[in-house]
Short mmCIF file of C-alpha atoms in Angstrom, two decimals:
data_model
loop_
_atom_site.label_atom_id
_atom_site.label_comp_id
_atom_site.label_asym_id
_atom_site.label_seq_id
_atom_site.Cartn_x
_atom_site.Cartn_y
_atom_site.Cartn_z
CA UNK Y 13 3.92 -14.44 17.68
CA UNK Y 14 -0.04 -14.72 17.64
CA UNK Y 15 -2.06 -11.10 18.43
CA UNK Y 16 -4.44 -11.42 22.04
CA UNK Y 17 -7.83 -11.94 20.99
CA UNK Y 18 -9.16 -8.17 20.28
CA UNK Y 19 -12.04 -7.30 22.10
CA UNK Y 20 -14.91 -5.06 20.38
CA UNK Y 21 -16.89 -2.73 22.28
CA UNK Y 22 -19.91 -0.94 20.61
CA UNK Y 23 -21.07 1.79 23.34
CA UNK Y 24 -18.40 4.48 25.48
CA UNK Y 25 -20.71 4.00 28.40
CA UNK Y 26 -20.81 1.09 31.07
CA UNK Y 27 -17.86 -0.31 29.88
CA UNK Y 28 -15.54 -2.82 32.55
CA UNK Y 29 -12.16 -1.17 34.17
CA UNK Y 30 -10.01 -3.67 31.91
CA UNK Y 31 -11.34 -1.77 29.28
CA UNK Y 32 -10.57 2.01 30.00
CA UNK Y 33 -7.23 3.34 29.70
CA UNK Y 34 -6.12 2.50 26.27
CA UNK Y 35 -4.20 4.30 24.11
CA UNK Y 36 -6.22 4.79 21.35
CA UNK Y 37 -6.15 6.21 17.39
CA UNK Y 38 -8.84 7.64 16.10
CA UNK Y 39 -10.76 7.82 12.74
CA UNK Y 40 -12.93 6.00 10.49
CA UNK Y 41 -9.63 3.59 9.35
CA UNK Y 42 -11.47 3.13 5.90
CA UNK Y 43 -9.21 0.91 4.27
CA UNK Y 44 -6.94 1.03 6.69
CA UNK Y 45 -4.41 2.36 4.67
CA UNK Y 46 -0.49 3.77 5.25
CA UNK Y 47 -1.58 6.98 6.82
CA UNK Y 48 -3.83 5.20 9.00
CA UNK Y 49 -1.45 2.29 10.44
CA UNK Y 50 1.36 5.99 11.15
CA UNK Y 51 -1.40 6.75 12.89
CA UNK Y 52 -2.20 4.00 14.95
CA UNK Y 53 2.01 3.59 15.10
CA UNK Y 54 2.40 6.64 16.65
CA UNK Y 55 -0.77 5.51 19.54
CA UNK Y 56 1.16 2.70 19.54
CA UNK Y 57 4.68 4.19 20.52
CA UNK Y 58 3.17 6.91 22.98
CA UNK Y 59 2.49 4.34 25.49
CA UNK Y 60 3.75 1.28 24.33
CA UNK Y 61 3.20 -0.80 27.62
CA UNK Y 62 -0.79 0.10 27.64
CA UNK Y 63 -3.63 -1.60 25.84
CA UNK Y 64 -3.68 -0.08 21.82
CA UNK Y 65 -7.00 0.63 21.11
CA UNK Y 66 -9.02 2.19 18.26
CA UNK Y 67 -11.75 4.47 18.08
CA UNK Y 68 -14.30 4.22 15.16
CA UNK Y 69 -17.80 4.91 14.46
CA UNK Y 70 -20.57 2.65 12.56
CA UNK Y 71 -22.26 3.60 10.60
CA UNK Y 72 -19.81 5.92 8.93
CA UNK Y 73 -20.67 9.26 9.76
CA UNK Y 74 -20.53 10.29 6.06
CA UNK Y 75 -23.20 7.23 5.34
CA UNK Y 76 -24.81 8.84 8.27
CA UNK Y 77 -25.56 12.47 7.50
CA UNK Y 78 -26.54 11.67 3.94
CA UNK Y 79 -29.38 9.28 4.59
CA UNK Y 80 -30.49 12.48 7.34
CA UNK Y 81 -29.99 14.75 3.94
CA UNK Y 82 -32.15 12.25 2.06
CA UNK Y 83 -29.23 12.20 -0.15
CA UNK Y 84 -28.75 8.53 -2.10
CA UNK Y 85 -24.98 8.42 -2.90
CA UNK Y 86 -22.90 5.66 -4.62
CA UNK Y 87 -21.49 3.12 -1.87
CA UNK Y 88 -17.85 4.58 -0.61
CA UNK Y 89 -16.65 1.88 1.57
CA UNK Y 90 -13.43 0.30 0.98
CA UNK Y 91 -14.53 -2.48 4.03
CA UNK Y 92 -16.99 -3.13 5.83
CA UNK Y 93 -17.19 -3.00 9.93
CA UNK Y 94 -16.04 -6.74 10.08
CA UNK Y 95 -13.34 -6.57 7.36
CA UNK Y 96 -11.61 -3.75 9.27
CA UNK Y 97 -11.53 -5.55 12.10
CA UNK Y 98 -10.09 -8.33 10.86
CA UNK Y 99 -7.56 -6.07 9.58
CA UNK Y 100 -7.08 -4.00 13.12
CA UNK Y 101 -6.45 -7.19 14.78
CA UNK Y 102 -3.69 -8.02 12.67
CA UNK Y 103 -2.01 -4.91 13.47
CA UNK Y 104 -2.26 -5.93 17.12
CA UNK Y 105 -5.30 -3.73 18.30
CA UNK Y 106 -6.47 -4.91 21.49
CA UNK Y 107 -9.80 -2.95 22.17
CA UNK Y 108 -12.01 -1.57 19.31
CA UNK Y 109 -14.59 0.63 20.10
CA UNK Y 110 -16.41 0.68 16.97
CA UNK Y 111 -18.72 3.51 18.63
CA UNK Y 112 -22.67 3.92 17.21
CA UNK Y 113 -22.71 7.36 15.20
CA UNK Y 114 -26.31 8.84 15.47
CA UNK Y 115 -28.14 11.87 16.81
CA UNK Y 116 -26.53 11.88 19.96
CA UNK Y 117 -22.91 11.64 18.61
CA UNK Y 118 -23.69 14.02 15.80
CA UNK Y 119 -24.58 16.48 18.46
CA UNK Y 120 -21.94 16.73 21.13
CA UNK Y 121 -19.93 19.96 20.60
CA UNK Y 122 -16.01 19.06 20.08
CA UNK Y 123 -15.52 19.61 23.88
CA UNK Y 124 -18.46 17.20 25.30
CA UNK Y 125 -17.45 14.84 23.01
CA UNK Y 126 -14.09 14.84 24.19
CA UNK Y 127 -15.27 14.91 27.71
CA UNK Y 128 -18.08 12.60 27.92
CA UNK Y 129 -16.83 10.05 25.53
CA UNK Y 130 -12.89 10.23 25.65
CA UNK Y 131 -12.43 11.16 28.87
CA UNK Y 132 -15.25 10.04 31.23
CA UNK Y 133 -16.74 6.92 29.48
CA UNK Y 134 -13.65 5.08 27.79
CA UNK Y 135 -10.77 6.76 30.18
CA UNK Y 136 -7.87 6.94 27.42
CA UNK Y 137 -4.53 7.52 28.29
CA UNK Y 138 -3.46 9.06 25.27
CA UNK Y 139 -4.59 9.76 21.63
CA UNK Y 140 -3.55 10.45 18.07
CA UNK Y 141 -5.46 11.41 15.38
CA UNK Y 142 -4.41 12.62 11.78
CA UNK Y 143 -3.58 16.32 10.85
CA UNK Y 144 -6.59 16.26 9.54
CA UNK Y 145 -9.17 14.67 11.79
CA UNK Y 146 -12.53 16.69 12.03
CA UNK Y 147 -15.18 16.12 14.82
CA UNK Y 148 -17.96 17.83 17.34
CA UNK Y 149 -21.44 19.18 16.14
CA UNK Y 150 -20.83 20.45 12.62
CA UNK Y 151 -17.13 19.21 12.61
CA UNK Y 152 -15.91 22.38 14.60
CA UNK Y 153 -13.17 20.57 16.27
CA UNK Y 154 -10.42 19.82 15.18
CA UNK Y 155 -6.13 18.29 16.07
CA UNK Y 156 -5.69 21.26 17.63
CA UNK Y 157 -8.66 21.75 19.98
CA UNK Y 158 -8.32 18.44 20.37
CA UNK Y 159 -4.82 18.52 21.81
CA UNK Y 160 -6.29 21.53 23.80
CA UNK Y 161 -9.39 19.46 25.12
CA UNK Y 162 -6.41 16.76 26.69
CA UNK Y 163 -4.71 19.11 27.98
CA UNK Y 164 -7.47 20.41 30.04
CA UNK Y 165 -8.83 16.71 30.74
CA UNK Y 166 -5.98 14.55 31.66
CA UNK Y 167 -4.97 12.88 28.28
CA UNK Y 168 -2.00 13.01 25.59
CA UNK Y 169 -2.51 13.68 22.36
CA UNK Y 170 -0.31 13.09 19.12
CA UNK Y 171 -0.99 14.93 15.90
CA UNK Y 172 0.31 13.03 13.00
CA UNK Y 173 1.01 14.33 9.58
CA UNK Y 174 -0.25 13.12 6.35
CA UNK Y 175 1.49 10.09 4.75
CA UNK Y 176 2.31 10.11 1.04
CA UNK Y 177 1.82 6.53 -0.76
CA UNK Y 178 2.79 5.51 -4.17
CA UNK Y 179 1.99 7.63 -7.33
CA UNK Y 180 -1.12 9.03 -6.05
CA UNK Y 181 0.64 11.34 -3.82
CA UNK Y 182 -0.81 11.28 -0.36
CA UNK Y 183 -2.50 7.79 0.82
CA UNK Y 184 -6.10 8.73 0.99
CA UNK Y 185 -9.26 6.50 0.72
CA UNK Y 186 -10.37 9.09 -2.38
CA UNK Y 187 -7.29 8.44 -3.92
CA UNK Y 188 -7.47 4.50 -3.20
CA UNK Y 189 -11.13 4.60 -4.35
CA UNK Y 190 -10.23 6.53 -7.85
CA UNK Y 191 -7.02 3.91 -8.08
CA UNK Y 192 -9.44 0.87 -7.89
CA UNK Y 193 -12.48 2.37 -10.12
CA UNK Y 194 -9.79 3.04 -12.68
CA UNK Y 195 -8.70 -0.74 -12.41
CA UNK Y 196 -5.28 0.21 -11.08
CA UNK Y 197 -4.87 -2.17 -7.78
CA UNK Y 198 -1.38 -1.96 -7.91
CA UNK Y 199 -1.80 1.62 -7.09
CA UNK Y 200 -4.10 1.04 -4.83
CA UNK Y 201 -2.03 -1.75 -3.13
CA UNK Y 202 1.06 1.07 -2.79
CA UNK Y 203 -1.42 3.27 -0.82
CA UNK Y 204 -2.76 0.67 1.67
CA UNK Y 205 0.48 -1.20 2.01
CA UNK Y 206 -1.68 -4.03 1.25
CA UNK Y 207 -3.24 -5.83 -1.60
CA UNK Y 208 -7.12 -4.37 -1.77
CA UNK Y 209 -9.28 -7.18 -0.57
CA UNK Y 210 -13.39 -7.90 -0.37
CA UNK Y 211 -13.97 -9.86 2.56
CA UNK Y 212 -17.60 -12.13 2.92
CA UNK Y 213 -19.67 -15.24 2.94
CA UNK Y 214 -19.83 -17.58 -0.13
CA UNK Y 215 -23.03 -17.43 -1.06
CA UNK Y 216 -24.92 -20.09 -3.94
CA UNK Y 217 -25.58 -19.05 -7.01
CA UNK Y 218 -26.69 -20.31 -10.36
CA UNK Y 219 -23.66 -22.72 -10.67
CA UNK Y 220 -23.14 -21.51 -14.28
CA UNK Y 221 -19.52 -21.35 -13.66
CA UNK Y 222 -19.37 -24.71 -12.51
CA UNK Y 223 -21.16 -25.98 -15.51
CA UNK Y 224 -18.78 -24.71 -18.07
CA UNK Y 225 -15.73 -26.10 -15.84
CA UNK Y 226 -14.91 -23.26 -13.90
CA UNK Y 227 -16.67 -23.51 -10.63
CA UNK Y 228 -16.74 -20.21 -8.95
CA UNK Y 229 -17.46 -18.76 -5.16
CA UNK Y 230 -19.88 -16.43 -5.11
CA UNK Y 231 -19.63 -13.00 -2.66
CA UNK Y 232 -21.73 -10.04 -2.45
CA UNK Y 233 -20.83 -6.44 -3.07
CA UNK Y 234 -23.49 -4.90 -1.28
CA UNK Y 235 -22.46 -1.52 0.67
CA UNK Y 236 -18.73 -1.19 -0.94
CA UNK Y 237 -17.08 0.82 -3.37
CA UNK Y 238 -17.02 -0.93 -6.72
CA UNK Y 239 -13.88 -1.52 -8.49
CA UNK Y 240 -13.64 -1.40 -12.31
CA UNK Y 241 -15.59 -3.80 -13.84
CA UNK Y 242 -13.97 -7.08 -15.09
CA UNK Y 243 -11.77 -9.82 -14.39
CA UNK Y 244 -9.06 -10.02 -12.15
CA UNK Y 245 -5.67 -11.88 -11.05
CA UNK Y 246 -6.59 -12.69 -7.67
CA UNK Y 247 -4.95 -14.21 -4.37
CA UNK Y 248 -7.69 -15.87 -1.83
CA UNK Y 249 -7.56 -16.67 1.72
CA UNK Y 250 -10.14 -19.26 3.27
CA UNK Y 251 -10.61 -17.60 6.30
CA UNK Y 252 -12.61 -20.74 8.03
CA UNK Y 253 -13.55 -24.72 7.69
CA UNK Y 254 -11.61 -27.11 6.85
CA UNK Y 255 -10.25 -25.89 3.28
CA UNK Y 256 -8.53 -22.77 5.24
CA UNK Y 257 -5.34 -21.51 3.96
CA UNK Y 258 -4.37 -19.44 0.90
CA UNK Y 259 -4.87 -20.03 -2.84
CA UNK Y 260 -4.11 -18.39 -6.37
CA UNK Y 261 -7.30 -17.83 -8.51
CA UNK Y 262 -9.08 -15.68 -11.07
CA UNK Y 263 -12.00 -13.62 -10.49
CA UNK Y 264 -15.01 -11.76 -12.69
CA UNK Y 265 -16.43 -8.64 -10.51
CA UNK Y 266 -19.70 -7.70 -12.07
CA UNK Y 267 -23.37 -7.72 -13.77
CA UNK Y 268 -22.17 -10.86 -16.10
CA UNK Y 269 -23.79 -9.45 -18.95
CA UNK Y 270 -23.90 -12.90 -21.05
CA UNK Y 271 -26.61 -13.73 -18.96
CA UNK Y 272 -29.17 -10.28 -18.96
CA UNK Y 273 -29.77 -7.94 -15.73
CA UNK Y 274 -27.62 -8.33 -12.68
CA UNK Y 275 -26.88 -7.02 -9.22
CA UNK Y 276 -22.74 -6.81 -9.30
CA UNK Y 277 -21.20 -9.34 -7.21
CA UNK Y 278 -17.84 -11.08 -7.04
CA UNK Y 279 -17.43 -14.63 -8.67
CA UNK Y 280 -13.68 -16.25 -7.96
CA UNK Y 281 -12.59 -19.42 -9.44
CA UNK Y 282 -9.69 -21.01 -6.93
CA UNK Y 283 -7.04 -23.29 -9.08
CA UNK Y 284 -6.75 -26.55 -8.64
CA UNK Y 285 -9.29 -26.44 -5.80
CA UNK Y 286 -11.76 -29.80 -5.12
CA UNK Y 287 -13.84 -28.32 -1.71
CA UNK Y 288 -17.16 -27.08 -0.99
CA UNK Y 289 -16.98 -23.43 0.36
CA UNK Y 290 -20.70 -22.67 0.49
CA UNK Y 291 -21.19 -20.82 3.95
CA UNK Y 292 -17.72 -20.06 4.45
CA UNK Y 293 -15.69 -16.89 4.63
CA UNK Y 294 -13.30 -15.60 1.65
CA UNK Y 295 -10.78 -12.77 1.78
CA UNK Y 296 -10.17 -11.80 -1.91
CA UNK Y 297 -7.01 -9.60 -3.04
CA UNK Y 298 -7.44 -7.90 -6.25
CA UNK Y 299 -4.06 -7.90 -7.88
CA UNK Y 300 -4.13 -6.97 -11.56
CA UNK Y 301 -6.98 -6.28 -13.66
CA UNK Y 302 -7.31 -8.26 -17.02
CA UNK Y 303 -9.68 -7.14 -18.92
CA UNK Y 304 -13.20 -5.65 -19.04
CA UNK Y 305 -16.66 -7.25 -18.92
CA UNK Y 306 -17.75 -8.92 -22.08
CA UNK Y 307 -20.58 -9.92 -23.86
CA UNK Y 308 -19.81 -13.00 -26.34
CA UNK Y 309 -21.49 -14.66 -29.15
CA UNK Y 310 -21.92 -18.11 -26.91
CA UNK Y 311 -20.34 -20.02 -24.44
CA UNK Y 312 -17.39 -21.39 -26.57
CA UNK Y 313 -16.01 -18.29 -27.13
CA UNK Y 314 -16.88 -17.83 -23.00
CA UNK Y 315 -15.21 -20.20 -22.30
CA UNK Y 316 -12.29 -20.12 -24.49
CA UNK Y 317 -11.78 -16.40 -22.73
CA UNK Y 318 -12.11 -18.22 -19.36
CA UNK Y 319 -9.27 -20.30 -20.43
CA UNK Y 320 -7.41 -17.72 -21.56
CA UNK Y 321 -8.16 -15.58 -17.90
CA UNK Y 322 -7.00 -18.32 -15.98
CA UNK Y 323 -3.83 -19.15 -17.66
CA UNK Y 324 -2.79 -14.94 -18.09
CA UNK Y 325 -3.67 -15.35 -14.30
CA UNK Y 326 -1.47 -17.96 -13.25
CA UNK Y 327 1.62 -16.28 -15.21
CA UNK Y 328 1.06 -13.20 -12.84
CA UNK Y 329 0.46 -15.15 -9.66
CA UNK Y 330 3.57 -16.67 -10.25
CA UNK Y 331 5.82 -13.64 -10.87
CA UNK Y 332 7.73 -12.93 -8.00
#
């Protein structure tokens, strides 16, 4: 059965009486990840006949306080704001308040934050948050003054303890990030109980791929954590037009050194794949990790590796 249509709100304040009430978890949901979908599970089963609802903040408060520290710090995202959306929606969120983190936010002490914003402006039933969710002026607040601030206000509140995921131990976005830097997606993957995936607009390029026979779609990187470097085994979903559906493909996330100075970006060839997908959106799942970036002594041996890349990429695909 098809999820409602989720509904995004981007202010506390003002909002319509259909959209108070939820049940709500809270967090940034980087990632979204195993500990994150206990959490919204256990908003979920609190109430399960009321609206589920999530409470998040853009920008990221960590992006936040370092541009205020003047700091310039290597892009941490695992999504972006529309990428987790898509992503909450599919786990059947109904209202998102994706709320704007700035001065005023950054400034509310734990309990006017839990007044004005939980309790007067978006009227929540309930809440949960993980064991180890921060917040207020200076992060003073935390689950437990939290569960205190409900009690005192007129809402629930679950506390929900850390989820472990795969090798890495507990299922963090650190640990995800260090899993996918390291080229280990399937680690990742057993974190975020899904394949890792960079969501955006195909955007042209310089159609080199297309001139050595392997026409590519071209996506930015800009604001995300990088992965390793390289090429990748890759699974695609069209998300819109008329080519929509899902494909198997091979993918090269990087500066392409054979052809001097580059911004990174993400260039995936889609097999046996005839449409246009200029302007379109692409969800990309990094699955395995080939090999590293090279730089080779011309384009035969390019594209004798490209060969070789696509065919070590269908024999994965095709695993079960």
């Amino acid at each position: 059965m098809q999820n409602p249509p989720m509904h995004i709100h981007r202010d506390w304040r003002g909002l319509a009486a259909s959209s108070r009430g939820a049940t709500v978890a809270m967090g940034n949901f980087d990632g979204v990840h195993r500990g994150h979908r206990a959490v919204i599970e256990a908003a979920r089963a609190a109430s399960p006949d009321a609206p589920l609802g999530i409470i998040t903040f853009e920008p990221h408060p960590r992006e936040y306080f370092a541009a205020q520290a003047g700091r310039v710090e290597p892009p941490f995202r695992l999504m972006n704001a529309e990428s987790r959306a898509t992503r909450l929606a599919r786990h059947g969120v109904g209202q998102l308040y994706e709320l704007p983190f700035g001065p005023y936010l950054a400034g509310l002490s734990p309990e006017d934050f839990a007044r004005q914003v939980l309790a007067e402006g978006l009227g929540i039933a309930h809440v949960a948050v993980g064991e180890d969710f921060r917040y207020g002026r200076g992060r003073a607040g935390d689950a437990a003054t939290l569960a205190e601030a409900g009690a005192r206000l007129g809402f629930g509140v679950t506390i929900v303890p850390l989820v472990c995921g795969g090798a890495e131990g507990r299922a963090s976005s650190t640990a995800i990030r260090a899993a996918l830097a390291e080229g280990r997606p399937r680690d990742a993957e057993a974190m975020l109980g899904h394949w890792h995936r960079i969501e955006g607009e195909v955007l042209h390029g310089e159609k080199r791929g297309r001139e050595l026979g392997f026409p590519t779609a071209n996506m930015e990187l800009d604001g995300l954590h990088l992965p390793r470097l390289g090429v990748y085994a890759v699974l695609v979903d069209v998300l819109d037009g008329p080519d929509r559906g899902s494909y198997r493909g091979v993918a090269s996330l990087g500066v392409r050194p054979m052809f001097g100075q580059n911004a990174p970006n993400l260039e995936t060839h889609l097999f046996d794949f005839k449409g246009d997908l200029y302007g379109h959106h692409l969800s990309v799942a990094l699955v395995e990790y080939l090999r590293p970036e090279e730089k080779f002594d011309g384009l035969d041996a390019l594209i004798a590796q490209m060969q070789a890349d696509a065919t070590q990429a269908r024999r994965i695909l095709s695993a079960p």
